[in-house]
GROMACS .gro file of C-alpha atoms in nm:
model
  338
    1UNK     CA    1  -1.816  -1.445  -4.645
    2UNK     CA    2  -1.483  -1.618  -4.707
    3UNK     CA    3  -1.285  -1.739  -4.406
    4UNK     CA    4  -0.988  -1.526  -4.510
    5UNK     CA    5  -1.207  -1.218  -4.473
    6UNK     CA    6  -1.348  -1.346  -4.145
    7UNK     CA    7  -0.998  -1.382  -4.004
    8UNK     CA    8  -0.888  -1.044  -4.133
    9UNK     CA    9  -1.181  -0.897  -3.940
   10UNK     CA   10  -1.097  -1.111  -3.636
   11UNK     CA   11  -0.736  -0.990  -3.638
   12UNK     CA   12  -0.855  -0.632  -3.671
   13UNK     CA   13  -1.078  -0.691  -3.366
   14UNK     CA   14  -0.786  -0.834  -3.166
   15UNK     CA   15  -0.558  -0.540  -3.244
   16UNK     CA   16  -0.837  -0.293  -3.174
   17UNK     CA   17  -0.902  -0.455  -2.836
   18UNK     CA   18  -0.530  -0.451  -2.758
   19UNK     CA   19  -0.488  -0.082  -2.837
   20UNK     CA   20  -0.805   0.011  -2.649
   21UNK     CA   21  -0.704  -0.178  -2.333
   22UNK     CA   22  -0.326  -0.156  -2.342
   23UNK     CA   23  -0.352   0.203  -2.461
   24UNK     CA   24  -0.446   0.334  -2.119
   25UNK     CA   25  -0.185   0.106  -1.961
   26UNK     CA   26   0.081   0.275  -2.175
   27UNK     CA   27  -0.063   0.615  -2.090
   28UNK     CA   28  -0.058   0.544  -1.717
   29UNK     CA   29   0.304   0.426  -1.743
   30UNK     CA   30   0.411   0.738  -1.933
   31UNK     CA   31   0.233   0.961  -1.681
   32UNK     CA   32   0.379   0.788  -1.374
   33UNK     CA   33   0.659   1.045  -1.318
   34UNK     CA   34   0.424   1.332  -1.403
   35UNK     CA   35   0.125   1.254  -1.182
   36UNK     CA   36   0.289   1.050  -0.907
   37UNK     CA   37   0.452   1.292  -0.663
   38UNK     CA   38   0.612   1.068  -0.407
   39UNK     CA   39   0.606   0.695  -0.351
   40UNK     CA   40   0.252   0.673  -0.218
   41UNK     CA   41   0.100   0.859  -0.512
   42UNK     CA   42   0.303   0.653  -0.757
   43UNK     CA   43   0.170   0.340  -0.594
   44UNK     CA   44  -0.181   0.471  -0.648
   45UNK     CA   45  -0.106   0.537  -1.016
   46UNK     CA   46   0.039   0.188  -1.063
   47UNK     CA   47  -0.244   0.022  -0.870
   48UNK     CA   48  -0.503   0.158  -1.114
   49UNK     CA   49  -0.373  -0.088  -1.374
   50UNK     CA   50  -0.210  -0.341  -1.139
   51UNK     CA   51  -0.492  -0.600  -1.157
   52UNK     CA   52  -0.541  -0.576  -1.535
   53UNK     CA   53  -0.226  -0.479  -1.726
   54UNK     CA   54  -0.105  -0.836  -1.780
   55UNK     CA   55  -0.448  -0.949  -1.902
   56UNK     CA   56  -0.457  -0.654  -2.142
   57UNK     CA   57  -0.120  -0.763  -2.282
   58UNK     CA   58  -0.261  -1.105  -2.369
   59UNK     CA   59  -0.451  -0.946  -2.657
   60UNK     CA   60  -0.117  -0.869  -2.824
   61UNK     CA   61  -0.006  -1.230  -2.788
   62UNK     CA   62  -0.333  -1.359  -2.931
   63UNK     CA   63  -0.324  -1.109  -3.219
   64UNK     CA   64   0.028  -1.216  -3.312
   65UNK     CA   65  -0.065  -1.584  -3.285
   66UNK     CA   66  -0.372  -1.527  -3.502
   67UNK     CA   67  -0.160  -1.367  -3.776
   68UNK     CA   68   0.086  -1.657  -3.754
   69UNK     CA   69  -0.188  -1.919  -3.787
   70UNK     CA   70  -0.425  -1.748  -4.033
   71UNK     CA   71  -0.176  -1.555  -4.251
   72UNK     CA   72   0.168  -1.715  -4.208
   73UNK     CA   73   0.316  -1.533  -4.508
   74UNK     CA   74   0.212  -1.199  -4.355
   75UNK     CA   75   0.363  -1.303  -4.022
   76UNK     CA   76   0.692  -1.410  -4.178
   77UNK     CA   77   0.738  -1.093  -4.382
   78UNK     CA   78   0.620  -0.863  -4.104
   79UNK     CA   79   0.837  -1.008  -3.828
   80UNK     CA   80   1.145  -1.025  -4.051
   81UNK     CA   81   1.116  -0.685  -4.218
   82UNK     CA   82   1.008  -0.510  -3.897
   83UNK     CA   83   1.247  -0.712  -3.682
   84UNK     CA   84   1.425  -0.428  -3.496
   85UNK     CA   85   1.115  -0.219  -3.413
   86UNK     CA   86   0.924  -0.528  -3.300
   87UNK     CA   87   1.222  -0.648  -3.096
   88UNK     CA   88   1.239  -0.306  -2.928
   89UNK     CA   89   0.868  -0.332  -2.847
   90UNK     CA   90   0.910  -0.681  -2.705
   91UNK     CA   91   1.208  -0.583  -2.489
   92UNK     CA   92   1.025  -0.274  -2.363
   93UNK     CA   93   0.722  -0.484  -2.266
   94UNK     CA   94   0.947  -0.731  -2.083
   95UNK     CA   95   1.124  -0.454  -1.894
   96UNK     CA   96   0.793  -0.293  -1.801
   97UNK     CA   97   0.649  -0.622  -1.677
   98UNK     CA   98   0.956  -0.689  -1.465
   99UNK     CA   99   0.939  -0.335  -1.327
  100UNK     CA  100   0.580  -0.381  -1.210
  101UNK     CA  101   0.680  -0.697  -1.024
  102UNK     CA  102   1.012  -0.582  -0.877
  103UNK     CA  103   0.940  -0.219  -0.788
  104UNK     CA  104   0.810  -0.305  -0.441
  105UNK     CA  105   1.062  -0.578  -0.359
  106UNK     CA  106   1.291  -0.341  -0.168
  107UNK     CA  107   1.211  -0.047   0.057
  108UNK     CA  108   1.466   0.181  -0.108
  109UNK     CA  109   1.394   0.507  -0.288
  110UNK     CA  110   1.671   0.467  -0.548
  111UNK     CA  111   1.557   0.110  -0.621
  112UNK     CA  112   1.199   0.227  -0.681
  113UNK     CA  113   1.318   0.522  -0.889
  114UNK     CA  114   1.504   0.295  -1.131
  115UNK     CA  115   1.199   0.072  -1.180
  116UNK     CA  116   0.974   0.377  -1.220
  117UNK     CA  117   1.196   0.486  -1.509
  118UNK     CA  118   1.171   0.136  -1.653
  119UNK     CA  119   0.790   0.161  -1.639
  120UNK     CA  120   0.803   0.499  -1.813
  121UNK     CA  121   1.032   0.389  -2.097
  122UNK     CA  122   0.869   0.047  -2.116
  123UNK     CA  123   0.543   0.227  -2.189
  124UNK     CA  124   0.668   0.508  -2.413
  125UNK     CA  125   0.868   0.292  -2.655
  126UNK     CA  126   0.579   0.059  -2.751
  127UNK     CA  127   0.331   0.347  -2.757
  128UNK     CA  128   0.544   0.522  -3.020
  129UNK     CA  129   0.666   0.222  -3.219
  130UNK     CA  130   0.322   0.063  -3.258
  131UNK     CA  131   0.215   0.374  -3.445
  132UNK     CA  132   0.525   0.351  -3.664
  133UNK     CA  133   0.460  -0.017  -3.740
  134UNK     CA  134   0.094   0.022  -3.833
  135UNK     CA  135   0.157   0.335  -4.038
  136UNK     CA  136   0.403   0.131  -4.244
  137UNK     CA  137   0.159  -0.159  -4.276
  138UNK     CA  138  -0.102   0.073  -4.426
  139UNK     CA  139   0.138   0.276  -4.640
  140UNK     CA  140   0.325  -0.031  -4.759
  141UNK     CA  141   0.692  -0.128  -4.763
  142UNK     CA  142   0.934  -0.245  -5.035
  143UNK     CA  143   0.855  -0.613  -5.105
  144UNK     CA  144   1.021  -0.819  -5.376
  145UNK     CA  145   0.866  -1.097  -5.587
  146UNK     CA  146   0.921  -1.347  -5.303
  147UNK     CA  147   0.733  -1.121  -5.059
  148UNK     CA  148   1.058  -1.047  -4.876
  149UNK     CA  149   1.128  -0.704  -4.726
  150UNK     CA  150   1.367  -0.532  -4.967
  151UNK     CA  151   1.415  -0.206  -4.784
  152UNK     CA  152   1.628  -0.074  -4.497
  153UNK     CA  153   1.556   0.029  -4.142
  154UNK     CA  154   1.538   0.390  -4.258
  155UNK     CA  155   1.246   0.305  -4.485
  156UNK     CA  156   1.037   0.230  -4.176
  157UNK     CA  157   1.085   0.578  -4.033
  158UNK     CA  158   0.937   0.799  -4.302
  159UNK     CA  159   0.767   1.125  -4.199
  160UNK     CA  160   0.428   0.953  -4.228
  161UNK     CA  161   0.540   0.667  -4.002
  162UNK     CA  162   0.687   0.910  -3.746
  163UNK     CA  163   0.358   1.100  -3.745
  164UNK     CA  164   0.181   0.769  -3.682
  165UNK     CA  165   0.410   0.704  -3.387
  166UNK     CA  166   0.353   1.053  -3.248
  167UNK     CA  167  -0.022   1.006  -3.286
  168UNK     CA  168  -0.040   0.679  -3.092
  169UNK     CA  169   0.192   0.810  -2.822
  170UNK     CA  170  -0.012   1.126  -2.757
  171UNK     CA  171  -0.342   0.942  -2.794
  172UNK     CA  172  -0.237   0.684  -2.535
  173UNK     CA  173  -0.123   0.961  -2.299
  174UNK     CA  174  -0.470   1.113  -2.329
  175UNK     CA  175  -0.637   0.774  -2.285
  176UNK     CA  176  -0.426   0.703  -1.976
  177UNK     CA  177  -0.487   1.046  -1.823
  178UNK     CA  178  -0.863   1.006  -1.866
  179UNK     CA  179  -0.844   0.655  -1.718
  180UNK     CA  180  -0.654   0.789  -1.415
  181UNK     CA  181  -0.909   1.068  -1.370
  182UNK     CA  182  -1.180   0.803  -1.378
  183UNK     CA  183  -1.005   0.566  -1.136
  184UNK     CA  184  -0.849   0.796  -0.874
  185UNK     CA  185  -0.955   1.056  -0.622
  186UNK     CA  186  -0.802   1.365  -0.467
  187UNK     CA  187  -0.503   1.549  -0.609
  188UNK     CA  188  -0.410   1.278  -0.858
  189UNK     CA  189  -0.753   1.298  -1.015
  190UNK     CA  190  -0.730   1.676  -1.051
  191UNK     CA  191  -0.383   1.662  -1.203
  192UNK     CA  192  -0.493   1.383  -1.440
  193UNK     CA  193  -0.780   1.597  -1.563
  194UNK     CA  194  -0.542   1.887  -1.624
  195UNK     CA  195  -0.299   1.667  -1.820
  196UNK     CA  196  -0.587   1.515  -2.017
  197UNK     CA  197  -0.704   1.861  -2.122
  198UNK     CA  198  -0.357   1.945  -2.252
  199UNK     CA  199  -0.305   1.606  -2.418
  200UNK     CA  200  -0.641   1.635  -2.594
  201UNK     CA  201  -0.513   1.935  -2.790
  202UNK     CA  202  -0.208   1.741  -2.909
  203UNK     CA  203  -0.415   1.433  -2.986
  204UNK     CA  204  -0.659   1.630  -3.200
  205UNK     CA  205  -0.374   1.797  -3.391
  206UNK     CA  206  -0.157   1.489  -3.447
  207UNK     CA  207  -0.443   1.240  -3.484
  208UNK     CA  208  -0.638   1.463  -3.717
  209UNK     CA  209  -0.335   1.517  -3.940
  210UNK     CA  210  -0.246   1.149  -3.949
  211UNK     CA  211  -0.601   1.035  -4.028
  212UNK     CA  212  -0.644   1.302  -4.295
  213UNK     CA  213  -0.322   1.198  -4.472
  214UNK     CA  214  -0.420   0.832  -4.440
  215UNK     CA  215  -0.761   0.901  -4.586
  216UNK     CA  216  -0.633   1.108  -4.876
  217UNK     CA  217  -0.357   0.863  -4.974
  218UNK     CA  218  -0.500   0.525  -4.878
  219UNK     CA  219  -0.861   0.565  -4.769
  220UNK     CA  220  -1.191   0.435  -4.900
  221UNK     CA  221  -1.524   0.619  -4.905
  222UNK     CA  222  -1.640   0.441  -4.589
  223UNK     CA  223  -1.326   0.539  -4.399
  224UNK     CA  224  -1.427   0.903  -4.418
  225UNK     CA  225  -1.695   0.803  -4.167
  226UNK     CA  226  -1.462   0.612  -3.935
  227UNK     CA  227  -1.196   0.884  -3.949
  228UNK     CA  228  -1.455   1.153  -3.877
  229UNK     CA  229  -1.590   0.940  -3.592
  230UNK     CA  230  -1.241   0.911  -3.443
  231UNK     CA  231  -1.197   1.287  -3.459
  232UNK     CA  232  -1.540   1.335  -3.299
  233UNK     CA  233  -1.437   1.099  -3.018
  234UNK     CA  234  -1.133   1.315  -2.944
  235UNK     CA  235  -1.346   1.628  -2.936
  236UNK     CA  236  -1.596   1.456  -2.706
  237UNK     CA  237  -1.312   1.356  -2.473
  238UNK     CA  238  -1.173   1.710  -2.465
  239UNK     CA  239  -1.511   1.866  -2.385
  240UNK     CA  240  -1.609   1.600  -2.131
  241UNK     CA  241  -1.283   1.615  -1.935
  242UNK     CA  242  -1.311   1.992  -1.901
  243UNK     CA  243  -1.660   1.945  -1.757
  244UNK     CA  244  -1.544   1.679  -1.514
  245UNK     CA  245  -1.728   1.397  -1.693
  246UNK     CA  246  -1.454   1.136  -1.686
  247UNK     CA  247  -1.685   0.855  -1.794
  248UNK     CA  248  -1.785   1.033  -2.114
  249UNK     CA  249  -1.424   1.134  -2.172
  250UNK     CA  250  -1.316   0.770  -2.151
  251UNK     CA  251  -1.590   0.674  -2.397
  252UNK     CA  252  -1.457   0.946  -2.627
  253UNK     CA  253  -1.093   0.833  -2.617
  254UNK     CA  254  -1.200   0.470  -2.648
  255UNK     CA  255  -1.414   0.548  -2.951
  256UNK     CA  256  -1.127   0.746  -3.106
  257UNK     CA  257  -0.890   0.450  -3.072
  258UNK     CA  258  -1.143   0.195  -3.199
  259UNK     CA  259  -1.244   0.403  -3.500
  260UNK     CA  260  -0.887   0.504  -3.583
  261UNK     CA  261  -0.776   0.140  -3.591
  262UNK     CA  262  -1.086   0.054  -3.795
  263UNK     CA  263  -0.987   0.325  -4.042
  264UNK     CA  264  -0.643   0.169  -4.085
  265UNK     CA  265  -0.772  -0.186  -4.135
  266UNK     CA  266  -1.050  -0.089  -4.374
  267UNK     CA  267  -0.804   0.119  -4.577
  268UNK     CA  268  -0.567  -0.180  -4.582
  269UNK     CA  269  -0.815  -0.449  -4.697
  270UNK     CA  270  -0.784  -0.670  -4.904
  271UNK     CA  271  -0.408  -0.623  -4.867
  272UNK     CA  272  -0.236  -0.723  -4.545
  273UNK     CA  273   0.100  -0.570  -4.641
  274UNK     CA  274   0.117  -0.364  -4.962
  275UNK     CA  275   0.434  -0.344  -5.170
  276UNK     CA  276   0.561   0.000  -5.266
  277UNK     CA  277   0.777  -0.148  -5.544
  278UNK     CA  278   0.530  -0.346  -5.756
  279UNK     CA  279   0.163  -0.381  -5.668
  280UNK     CA  280   0.167  -0.748  -5.771
  281UNK     CA  281   0.420  -0.817  -5.495
  282UNK     CA  282   0.174  -0.712  -5.224
  283UNK     CA  283   0.056  -0.959  -4.964
  284UNK     CA  284  -0.321  -1.001  -4.962
  285UNK     CA  285  -0.575  -1.199  -4.764
  286UNK     CA  286  -0.567  -1.458  -5.042
  287UNK     CA  287  -0.197  -1.513  -5.114
  288UNK     CA  288  -0.087  -1.487  -4.749
  289UNK     CA  289  -0.347  -1.714  -4.589
  290UNK     CA  290  -0.336  -2.065  -4.447
  291UNK     CA  291  -0.537  -2.353  -4.592
  292UNK     CA  292  -0.919  -2.347  -4.567
  293UNK     CA  293  -0.906  -2.644  -4.328
  294UNK     CA  294  -0.674  -2.457  -4.090
  295UNK     CA  295  -0.897  -2.151  -4.098
  296UNK     CA  296  -1.204  -2.365  -4.029
  297UNK     CA  297  -1.046  -2.519  -3.718
  298UNK     CA  298  -0.937  -2.176  -3.598
  299UNK     CA  299  -1.287  -2.039  -3.647
  300UNK     CA  300  -1.449  -2.307  -3.432
  301UNK     CA  301  -1.183  -2.263  -3.163
  302UNK     CA  302  -1.230  -1.887  -3.155
  303UNK     CA  303  -1.608  -1.922  -3.143
  304UNK     CA  304  -1.579  -2.131  -2.826
  305UNK     CA  305  -1.309  -1.946  -2.632
  306UNK     CA  306  -1.355  -1.579  -2.727
  307UNK     CA  307  -1.682  -1.533  -2.532
  308UNK     CA  308  -1.521  -1.695  -2.226
  309UNK     CA  309  -1.227  -1.453  -2.240
  310UNK     CA  310  -1.455  -1.153  -2.285
  311UNK     CA  311  -1.676  -1.252  -1.991
  312UNK     CA  312  -1.378  -1.317  -1.765
  313UNK     CA  313  -1.205  -0.989  -1.848
  314UNK     CA  314  -1.530  -0.796  -1.812
  315UNK     CA  315  -1.579  -0.951  -1.468
  316UNK     CA  316  -1.224  -0.848  -1.371
  317UNK     CA  317  -1.290  -0.485  -1.457
  318UNK     CA  318  -1.619  -0.496  -1.267
  319UNK     CA  319  -1.447  -0.626  -0.952
  320UNK     CA  320  -1.183  -0.351  -0.964
  321UNK     CA  321  -1.415  -0.071  -1.077
  322UNK     CA  322  -1.392   0.158  -0.770
  323UNK     CA  323  -1.174   0.463  -0.737
  324UNK     CA  324  -0.858   0.450  -0.528
  325UNK     CA  325  -0.661   0.720  -0.345
  326UNK     CA  326  -0.362   0.774  -0.120
  327UNK     CA  327  -0.569   0.698   0.191
  328UNK     CA  328  -0.604   0.338   0.074
  329UNK     CA  329  -0.228   0.277   0.043
  330UNK     CA  330  -0.071   0.129   0.359
  331UNK     CA  331   0.269   0.280   0.439
  332UNK     CA  332   0.529   0.262   0.715
  333UNK     CA  333   0.500   0.493   1.011
  334UNK     CA  334   0.647   0.842   0.967
  335UNK     CA  335   0.647   0.809   0.586
  336UNK     CA  336   0.494   1.127   0.436
  337UNK     CA  337   0.205   1.099   0.194
  338UNK     CA  338   0.381   1.307  -0.072
   0.00000   0.00000   0.00000
C-alpha cells in the first residue's frame, strides 16, 4: 500500500476519533441549558466532560497537523477556501474552552449564565459547521487549474451542505444525550433519556436523508454497507435508550458516527477535494501529497506515539467512568439543589 493511501486512512481515523469523542462534548454543551435546571445540575452536566473535553479536542489539532504535513496542497486550499467557516469553528472552540475555565471563577448567577450561553453557542456552531465543511469536501467545490478555491462563501452553503450541518448537529445532540444518560443519575439521567429518544427521531430522518443523497451522488458499492451500518446504529440507539440500556445506546450512536464518517471518506477517495468545475483540477492523494521521505518519517513517528496516546486516553476514561449526580456537588449553605 502506498504511503499516500496510508496517510489518507490515518487522517480518516483521526477525524473519526475526533467526531466520536468531541461529538458527545458538543452534545453535552448544546444540552446544558435544557438538562441543567439550576447551577448545581449544570455543574453536574459540565463535570461529565470536565476531565476529558480538552483531550478530545487534541484529535482535531492532530488531524489538522496531519493534513498539513501529509497533504500540504489539500491543507492550503481547504483552509483558504473554507476560511470563514473554519475561523468561526476556531473562535467557537476558543470561547467554549474559556467558558469552561471561567464559569466558576465568580459566585454570581449572571456571570455563570453568560458563560453557560458561551458553552452552548461554542458547542452548537462547530457541531453545525463541521457538517457543512465535510459535506462540501465530499461534494466538491469550484477549484481552478492552480487548485485555488474559485467560488464564493455562498457556494459553501448549498442545500446539501446545510443538510450535512443539520445532520451532525442533531447527531451530536443525540450522542451527548446518551452520554449524559450513561454518566449521570437521578433527574438529569431521566431527562437525558427523554431528550435522546426525541433526538433519535431527528437523527434518523436527517442522517438517513444525508447518507442516502451522499450514496446516490458520490457513493461506491462498499459505502452502501457503511451507510446502512450507520443507519442501523441510529436505530439501535433509539431502541436501546427507550429500554434504559444506555451502554448499548452509546455503542449505537458511536457506531453511527464512525460509519457515517467512513462513508464520507470512502466516497471521497482517491480525491481529497474534488473540483466541481473541471475534474482534472481536483486534488487527489497523489497531487496533494508531501514527498515520500516526509511521509516515511511521519509514519514512523505515528507508529511510536499513537499507541501511547490511545492508552493514556483510555486510562483517563477508565478513571472517570462512574456516574455523578447532584449529591456529589459541594455547594454553599442554603443554596437550593435546583
